PDB file of C-alpha atoms in Angstrom:
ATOM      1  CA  UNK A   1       0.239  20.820  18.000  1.00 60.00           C
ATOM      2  CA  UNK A   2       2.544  19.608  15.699  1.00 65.00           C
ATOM      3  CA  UNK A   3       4.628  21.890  13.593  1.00 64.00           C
ATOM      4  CA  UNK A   4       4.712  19.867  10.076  1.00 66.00           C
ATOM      5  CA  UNK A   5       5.689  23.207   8.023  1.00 63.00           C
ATOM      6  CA  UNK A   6       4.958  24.142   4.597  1.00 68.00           C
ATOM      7  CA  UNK A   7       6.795  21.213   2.456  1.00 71.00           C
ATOM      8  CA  UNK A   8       4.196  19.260   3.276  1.00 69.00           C
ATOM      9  CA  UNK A   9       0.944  21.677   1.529  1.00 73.00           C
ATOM     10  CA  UNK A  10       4.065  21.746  -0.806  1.00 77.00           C
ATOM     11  CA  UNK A  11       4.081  18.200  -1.646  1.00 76.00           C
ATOM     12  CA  UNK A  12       0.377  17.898  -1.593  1.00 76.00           C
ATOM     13  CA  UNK A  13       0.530  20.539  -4.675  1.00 78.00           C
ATOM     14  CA  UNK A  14       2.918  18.786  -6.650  1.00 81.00           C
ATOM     15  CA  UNK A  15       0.783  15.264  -6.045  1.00 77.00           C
ATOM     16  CA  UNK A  16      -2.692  16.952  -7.371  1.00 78.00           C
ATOM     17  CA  UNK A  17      -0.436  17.942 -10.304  1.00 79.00           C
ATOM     18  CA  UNK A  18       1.583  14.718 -11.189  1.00 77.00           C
ATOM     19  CA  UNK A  19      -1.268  12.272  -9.725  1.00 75.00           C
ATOM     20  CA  UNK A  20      -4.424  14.070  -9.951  1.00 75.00           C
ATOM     21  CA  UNK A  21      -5.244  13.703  -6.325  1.00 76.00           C
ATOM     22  CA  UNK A  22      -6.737  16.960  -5.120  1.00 78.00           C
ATOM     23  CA  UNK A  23      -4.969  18.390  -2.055  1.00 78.00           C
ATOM     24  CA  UNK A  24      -8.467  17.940   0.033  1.00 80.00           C
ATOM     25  CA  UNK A  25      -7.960  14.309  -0.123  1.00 79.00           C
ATOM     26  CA  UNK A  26      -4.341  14.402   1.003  1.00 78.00           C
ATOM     27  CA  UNK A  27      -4.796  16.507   3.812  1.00 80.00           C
ATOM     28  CA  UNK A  28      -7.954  14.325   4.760  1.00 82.00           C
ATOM     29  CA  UNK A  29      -6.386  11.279   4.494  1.00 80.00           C
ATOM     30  CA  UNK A  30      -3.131  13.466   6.751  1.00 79.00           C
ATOM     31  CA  UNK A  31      -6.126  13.852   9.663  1.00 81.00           C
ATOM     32  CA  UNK A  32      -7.708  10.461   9.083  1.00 81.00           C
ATOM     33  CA  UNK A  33      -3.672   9.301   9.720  1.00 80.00           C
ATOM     34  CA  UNK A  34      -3.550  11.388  12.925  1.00 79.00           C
ATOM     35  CA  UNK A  35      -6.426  10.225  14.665  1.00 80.00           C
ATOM     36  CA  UNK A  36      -5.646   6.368  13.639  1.00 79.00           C
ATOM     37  CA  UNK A  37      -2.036   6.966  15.012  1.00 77.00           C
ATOM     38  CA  UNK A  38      -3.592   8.502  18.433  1.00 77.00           C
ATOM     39  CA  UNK A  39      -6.266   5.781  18.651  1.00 77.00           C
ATOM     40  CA  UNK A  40      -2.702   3.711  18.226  1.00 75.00           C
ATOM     41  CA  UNK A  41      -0.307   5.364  20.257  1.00 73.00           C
ATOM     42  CA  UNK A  42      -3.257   5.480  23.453  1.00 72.00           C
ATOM     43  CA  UNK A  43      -4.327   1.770  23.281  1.00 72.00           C
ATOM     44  CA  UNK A  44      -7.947   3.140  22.535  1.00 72.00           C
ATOM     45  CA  UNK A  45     -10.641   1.326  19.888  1.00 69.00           C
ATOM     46  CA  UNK A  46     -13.461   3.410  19.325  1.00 69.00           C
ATOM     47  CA  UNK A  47     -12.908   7.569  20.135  1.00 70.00           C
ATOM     48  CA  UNK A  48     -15.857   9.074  18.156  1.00 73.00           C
ATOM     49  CA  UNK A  49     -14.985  12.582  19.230  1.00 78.00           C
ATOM     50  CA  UNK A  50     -11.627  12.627  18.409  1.00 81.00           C
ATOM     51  CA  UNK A  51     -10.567  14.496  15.086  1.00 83.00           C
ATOM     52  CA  UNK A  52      -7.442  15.751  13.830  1.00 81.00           C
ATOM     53  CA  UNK A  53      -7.034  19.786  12.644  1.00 79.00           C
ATOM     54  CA  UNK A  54      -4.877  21.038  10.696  1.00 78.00           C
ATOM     55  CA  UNK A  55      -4.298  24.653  10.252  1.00 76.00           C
ATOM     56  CA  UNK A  56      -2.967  26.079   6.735  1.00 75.00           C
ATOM     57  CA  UNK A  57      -2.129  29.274   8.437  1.00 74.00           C
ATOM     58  CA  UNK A  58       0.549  28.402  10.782  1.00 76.00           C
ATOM     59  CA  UNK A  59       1.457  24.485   9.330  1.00 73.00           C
ATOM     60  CA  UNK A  60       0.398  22.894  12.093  1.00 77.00           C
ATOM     61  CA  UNK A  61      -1.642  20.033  12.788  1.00 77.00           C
ATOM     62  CA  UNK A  62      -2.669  18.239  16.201  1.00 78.00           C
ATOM     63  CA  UNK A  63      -5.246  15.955  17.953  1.00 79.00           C
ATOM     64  CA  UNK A  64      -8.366  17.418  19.465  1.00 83.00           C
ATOM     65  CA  UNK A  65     -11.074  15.795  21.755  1.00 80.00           C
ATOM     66  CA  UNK A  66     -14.743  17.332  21.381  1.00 81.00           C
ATOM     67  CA  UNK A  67     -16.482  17.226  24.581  1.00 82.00           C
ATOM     68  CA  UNK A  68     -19.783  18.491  25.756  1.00 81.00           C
ATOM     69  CA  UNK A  69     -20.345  21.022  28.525  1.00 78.00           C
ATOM     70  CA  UNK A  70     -22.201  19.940  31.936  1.00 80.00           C
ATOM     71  CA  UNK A  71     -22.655  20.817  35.206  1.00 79.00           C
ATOM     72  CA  UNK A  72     -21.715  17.541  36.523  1.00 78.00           C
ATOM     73  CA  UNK A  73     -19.290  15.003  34.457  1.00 76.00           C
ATOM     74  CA  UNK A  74     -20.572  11.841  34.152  1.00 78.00           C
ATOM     75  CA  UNK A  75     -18.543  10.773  31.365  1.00 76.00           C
ATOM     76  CA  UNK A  76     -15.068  12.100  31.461  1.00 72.00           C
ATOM     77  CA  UNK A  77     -14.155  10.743  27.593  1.00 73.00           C
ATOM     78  CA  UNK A  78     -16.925  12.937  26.265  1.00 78.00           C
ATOM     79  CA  UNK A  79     -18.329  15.349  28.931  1.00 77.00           C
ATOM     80  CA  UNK A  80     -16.272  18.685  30.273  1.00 79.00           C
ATOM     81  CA  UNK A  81     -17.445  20.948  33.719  1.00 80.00           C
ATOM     82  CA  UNK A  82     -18.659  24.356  33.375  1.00 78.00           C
ATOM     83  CA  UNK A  83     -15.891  25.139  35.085  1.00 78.00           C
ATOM     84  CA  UNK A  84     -13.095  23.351  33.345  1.00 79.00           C
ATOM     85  CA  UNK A  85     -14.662  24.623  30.203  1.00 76.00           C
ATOM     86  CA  UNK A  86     -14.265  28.192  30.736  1.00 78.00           C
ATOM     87  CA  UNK A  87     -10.651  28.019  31.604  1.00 78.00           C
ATOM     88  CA  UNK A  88     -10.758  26.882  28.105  1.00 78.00           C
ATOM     89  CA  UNK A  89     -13.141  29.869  26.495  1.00 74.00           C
ATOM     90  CA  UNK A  90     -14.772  31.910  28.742  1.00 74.00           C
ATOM     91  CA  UNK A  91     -17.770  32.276  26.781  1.00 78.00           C
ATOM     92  CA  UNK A  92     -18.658  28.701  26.873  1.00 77.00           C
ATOM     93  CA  UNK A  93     -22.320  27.659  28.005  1.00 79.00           C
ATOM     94  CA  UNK A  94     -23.964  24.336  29.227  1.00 81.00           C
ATOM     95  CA  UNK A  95     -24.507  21.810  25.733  1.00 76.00           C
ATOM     96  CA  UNK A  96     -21.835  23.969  24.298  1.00 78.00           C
ATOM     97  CA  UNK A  97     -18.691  21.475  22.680  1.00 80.00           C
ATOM     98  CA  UNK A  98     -15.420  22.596  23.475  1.00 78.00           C
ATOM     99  CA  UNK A  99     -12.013  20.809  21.371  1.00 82.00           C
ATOM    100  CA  UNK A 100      -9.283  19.977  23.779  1.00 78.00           C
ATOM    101  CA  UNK A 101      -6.045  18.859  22.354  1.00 78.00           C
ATOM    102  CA  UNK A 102      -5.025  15.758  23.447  1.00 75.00           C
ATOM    103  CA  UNK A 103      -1.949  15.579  20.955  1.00 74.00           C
ATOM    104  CA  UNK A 104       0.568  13.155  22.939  1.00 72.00           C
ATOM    105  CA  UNK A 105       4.153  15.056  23.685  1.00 71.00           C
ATOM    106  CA  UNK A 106       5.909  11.751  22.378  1.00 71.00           C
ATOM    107  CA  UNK A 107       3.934  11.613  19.383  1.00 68.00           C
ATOM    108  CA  UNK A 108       5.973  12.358  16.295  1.00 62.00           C
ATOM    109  CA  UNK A 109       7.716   9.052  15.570  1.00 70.00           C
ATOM    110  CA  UNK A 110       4.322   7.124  15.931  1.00 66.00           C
ATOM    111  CA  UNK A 111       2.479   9.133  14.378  1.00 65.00           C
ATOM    112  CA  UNK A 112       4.676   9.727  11.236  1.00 70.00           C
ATOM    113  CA  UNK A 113       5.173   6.013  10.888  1.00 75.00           C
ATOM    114  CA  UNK A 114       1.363   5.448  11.311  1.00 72.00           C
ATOM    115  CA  UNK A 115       0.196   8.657   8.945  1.00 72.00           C
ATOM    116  CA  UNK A 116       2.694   6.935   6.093  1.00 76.00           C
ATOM    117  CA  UNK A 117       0.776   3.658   6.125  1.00 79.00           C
ATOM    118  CA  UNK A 118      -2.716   5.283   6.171  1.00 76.00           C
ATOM    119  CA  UNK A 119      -1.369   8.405   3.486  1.00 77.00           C
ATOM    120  CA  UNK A 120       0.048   5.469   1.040  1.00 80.00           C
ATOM    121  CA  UNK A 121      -2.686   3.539   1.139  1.00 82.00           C
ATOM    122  CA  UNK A 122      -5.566   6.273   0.556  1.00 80.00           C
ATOM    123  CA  UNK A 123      -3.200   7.644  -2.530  1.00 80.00           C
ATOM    124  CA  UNK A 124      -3.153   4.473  -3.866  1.00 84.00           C
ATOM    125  CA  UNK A 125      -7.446   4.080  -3.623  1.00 84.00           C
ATOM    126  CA  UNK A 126      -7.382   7.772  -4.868  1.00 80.00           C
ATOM    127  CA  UNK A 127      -5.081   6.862  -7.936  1.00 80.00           C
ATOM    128  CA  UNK A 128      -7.014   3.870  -8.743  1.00 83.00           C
ATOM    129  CA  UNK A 129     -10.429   5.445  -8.460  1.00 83.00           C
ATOM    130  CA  UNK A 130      -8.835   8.447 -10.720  1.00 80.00           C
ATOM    131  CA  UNK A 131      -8.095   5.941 -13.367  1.00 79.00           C
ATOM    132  CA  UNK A 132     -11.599   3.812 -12.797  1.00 83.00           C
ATOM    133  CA  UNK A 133     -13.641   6.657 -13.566  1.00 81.00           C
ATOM    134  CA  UNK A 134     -11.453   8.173 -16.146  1.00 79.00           C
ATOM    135  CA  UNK A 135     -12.160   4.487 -18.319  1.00 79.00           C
ATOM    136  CA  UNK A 136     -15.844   4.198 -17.255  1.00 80.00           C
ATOM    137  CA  UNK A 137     -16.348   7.210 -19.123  1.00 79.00           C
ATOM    138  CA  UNK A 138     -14.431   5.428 -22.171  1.00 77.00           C
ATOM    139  CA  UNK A 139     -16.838   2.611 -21.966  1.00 80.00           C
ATOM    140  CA  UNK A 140     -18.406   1.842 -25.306  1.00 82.00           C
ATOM    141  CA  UNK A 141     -15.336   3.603 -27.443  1.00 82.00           C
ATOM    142  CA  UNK A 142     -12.616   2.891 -29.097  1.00 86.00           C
ATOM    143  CA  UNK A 143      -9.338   3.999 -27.696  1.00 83.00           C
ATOM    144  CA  UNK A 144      -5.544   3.381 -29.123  1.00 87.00           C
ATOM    145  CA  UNK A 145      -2.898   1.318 -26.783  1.00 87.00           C
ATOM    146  CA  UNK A 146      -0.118  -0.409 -27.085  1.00 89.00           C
ATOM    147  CA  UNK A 147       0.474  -4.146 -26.997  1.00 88.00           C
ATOM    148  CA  UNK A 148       2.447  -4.449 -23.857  1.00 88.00           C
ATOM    149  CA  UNK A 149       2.855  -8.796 -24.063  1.00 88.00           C
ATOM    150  CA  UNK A 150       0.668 -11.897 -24.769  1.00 88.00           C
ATOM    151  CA  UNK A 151       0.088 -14.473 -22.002  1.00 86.00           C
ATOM    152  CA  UNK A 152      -2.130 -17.766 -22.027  1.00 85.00           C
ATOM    153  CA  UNK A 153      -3.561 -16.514 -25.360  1.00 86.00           C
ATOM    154  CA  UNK A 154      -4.978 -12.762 -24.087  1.00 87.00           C
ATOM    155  CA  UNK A 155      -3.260  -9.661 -25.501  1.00 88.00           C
ATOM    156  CA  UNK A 156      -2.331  -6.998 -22.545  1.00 89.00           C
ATOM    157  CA  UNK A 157      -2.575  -4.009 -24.005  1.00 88.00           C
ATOM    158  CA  UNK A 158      -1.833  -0.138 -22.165  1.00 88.00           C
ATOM    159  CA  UNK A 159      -4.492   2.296 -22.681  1.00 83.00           C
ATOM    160  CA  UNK A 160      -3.181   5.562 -20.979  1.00 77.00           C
ATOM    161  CA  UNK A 161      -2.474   4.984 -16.954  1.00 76.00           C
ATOM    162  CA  UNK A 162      -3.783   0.968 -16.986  1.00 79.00           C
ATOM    163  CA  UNK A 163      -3.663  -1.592 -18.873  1.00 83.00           C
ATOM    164  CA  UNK A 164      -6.446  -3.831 -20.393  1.00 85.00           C
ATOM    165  CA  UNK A 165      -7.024  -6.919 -20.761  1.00 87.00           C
ATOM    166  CA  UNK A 166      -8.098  -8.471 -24.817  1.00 87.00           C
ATOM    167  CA  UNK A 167      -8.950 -12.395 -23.994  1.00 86.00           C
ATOM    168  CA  UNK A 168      -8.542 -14.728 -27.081  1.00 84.00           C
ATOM    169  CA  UNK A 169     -12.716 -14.562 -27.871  1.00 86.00           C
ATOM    170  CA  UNK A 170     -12.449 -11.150 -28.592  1.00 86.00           C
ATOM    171  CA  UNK A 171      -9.551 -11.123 -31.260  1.00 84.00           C
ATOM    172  CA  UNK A 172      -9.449 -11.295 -34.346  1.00 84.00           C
ATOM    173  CA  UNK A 173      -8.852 -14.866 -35.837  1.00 85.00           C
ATOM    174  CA  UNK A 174      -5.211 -15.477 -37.116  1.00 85.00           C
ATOM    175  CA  UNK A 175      -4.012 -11.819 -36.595  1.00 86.00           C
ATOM    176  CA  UNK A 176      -1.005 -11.404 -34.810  1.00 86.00           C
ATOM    177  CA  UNK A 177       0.019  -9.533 -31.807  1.00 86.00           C
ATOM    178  CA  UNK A 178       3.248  -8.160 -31.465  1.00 87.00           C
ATOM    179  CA  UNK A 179       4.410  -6.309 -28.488  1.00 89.00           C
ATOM    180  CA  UNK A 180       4.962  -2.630 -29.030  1.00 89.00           C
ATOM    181  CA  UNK A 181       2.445  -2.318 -31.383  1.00 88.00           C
ATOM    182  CA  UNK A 182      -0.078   0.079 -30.975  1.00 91.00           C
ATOM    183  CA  UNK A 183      -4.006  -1.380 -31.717  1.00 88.00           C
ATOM    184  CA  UNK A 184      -6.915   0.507 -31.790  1.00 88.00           C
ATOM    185  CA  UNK A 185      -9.417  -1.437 -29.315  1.00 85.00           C
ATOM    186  CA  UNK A 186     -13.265  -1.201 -27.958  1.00 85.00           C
ATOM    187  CA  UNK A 187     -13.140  -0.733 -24.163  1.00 82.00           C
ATOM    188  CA  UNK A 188     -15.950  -3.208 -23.764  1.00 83.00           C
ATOM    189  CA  UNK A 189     -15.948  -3.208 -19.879  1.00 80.00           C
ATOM    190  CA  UNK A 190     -14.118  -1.697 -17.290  1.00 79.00           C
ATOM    191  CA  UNK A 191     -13.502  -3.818 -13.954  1.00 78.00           C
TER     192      UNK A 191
END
C-alpha cells in the first residue's frame, strides 16, 4: 500500500467546493489512475481483476488482484490454491475470491505521473459535463451574459461558466454589439 495521507481527501474537498466535482468521482478517477499506471508500469493490456482500494481510514491506497479459490491452479493470473489462499485468510473456501496486493515496491514515481494524466483528464470531463447539464436545464430560457467579442459576424457571449455562441441569423438587424455589454439572450441549444 501506498501511504498518500490526508491532503489528498483534503484536496478532493476543496475541488467538490470550488469545481463541483463530488469527492466520489475524484477518488474514482484516483483508482481508475492506479490500475492504468499498474497495467503501465507491468507491460500488461487487459487485467480484468485488478482494482485499486483506497482506504479513508488509514490514507492509503494500493493495487489488489482478485483471484478465485481452487484446488488445482490452472490459471495463475486469476486462480489461487486452497492452500495459498488460507495463508491469506484462513477462513477461505473453494469459489471463494481472495484480493492480493500486487502494488509494485517501485511504484510511486509511475504511478503519480500516470494518476496525474488520468485525474486531469476525468476533472476536466467532470467539469464539462457539470456545466452541460447545468445549460440543458436552461434550454428554452432566457439568461443574461456578457458580450465577451465579435468574430466573423457571431457575438460570443459568457453565460455563467461557458460561453455561447449568437451567429449573425439570430441577431437582431443593425443592433450593435459591444464587448462588455451584458445582453439578455434565449439559450436556443446547448452543444
Amino acid at each position: 500500500m501506498i501511504k498518500i495521507g490526508t491532503a489528498l481527501f483534503e484536496a478532493c474537498e476543496e475541488l467538490e467546493r470550488e469545481r463541483g466535482i463530488s469527492k466520489e468521482v475524484l477518488i474514482a478517477s484516483l483508482c481508475d489512475a492506479m490500475v492504468a499506471a499498474y497495467k503501465k508500469h507491468m507491460h500488461v493490456k487487459e487485467a480484468a481483476n485488478i482494482e485499486a482500494i483506497l482506504d479513508e481510514q488509514t490514507g492509503e491506497i494500493g493495487v489488489f488482484s482478485t483471484k478465485v479459490v481452487v484446488k488445482t491452479v490452472e490459471d495463475p493470473d486469476l486462480q489461487i490454491s486452497l492452500e495459498e489462499a488460507q495463508e491469506i485468510d484462513d477462513e477461505v473456501e473453494i469459489d471463494d475470491e481472495v484480493k492480493i496486493e500486487v502494488t509494485p515496491d517501485q511504484f510511486g514515481r509511475i504511478a503519480a505521473q500516470s494518476a496525474k494524466q488520468v485525474i486531469t483528464q476525468r476533472i476536466r470531463d467532470a467539469e464539462r459535463n457539470n456545466i452541460l447539464n447545468e445549460f440543458l436545464e436552461k434550454k428554452g430560457t432566457l439568461t443574461t451574459g456578457i458580450i465577451q467579442r465579435v468574430e466573423n459576424r457571431n457575438v460570443i457571449v459568457n453565460i455563467g461558466k461557458t460561453d455561447a455562441i449568437m451567429p449573425q441569423r439570430e441577431q437582431i438587424p443593425r443592433e450593435y454589439y459591444k464587448p462588455g455589454n451584458r445582453i439578455r439572450v434565449f439559450v436556443l441549444n446547448v452543444k
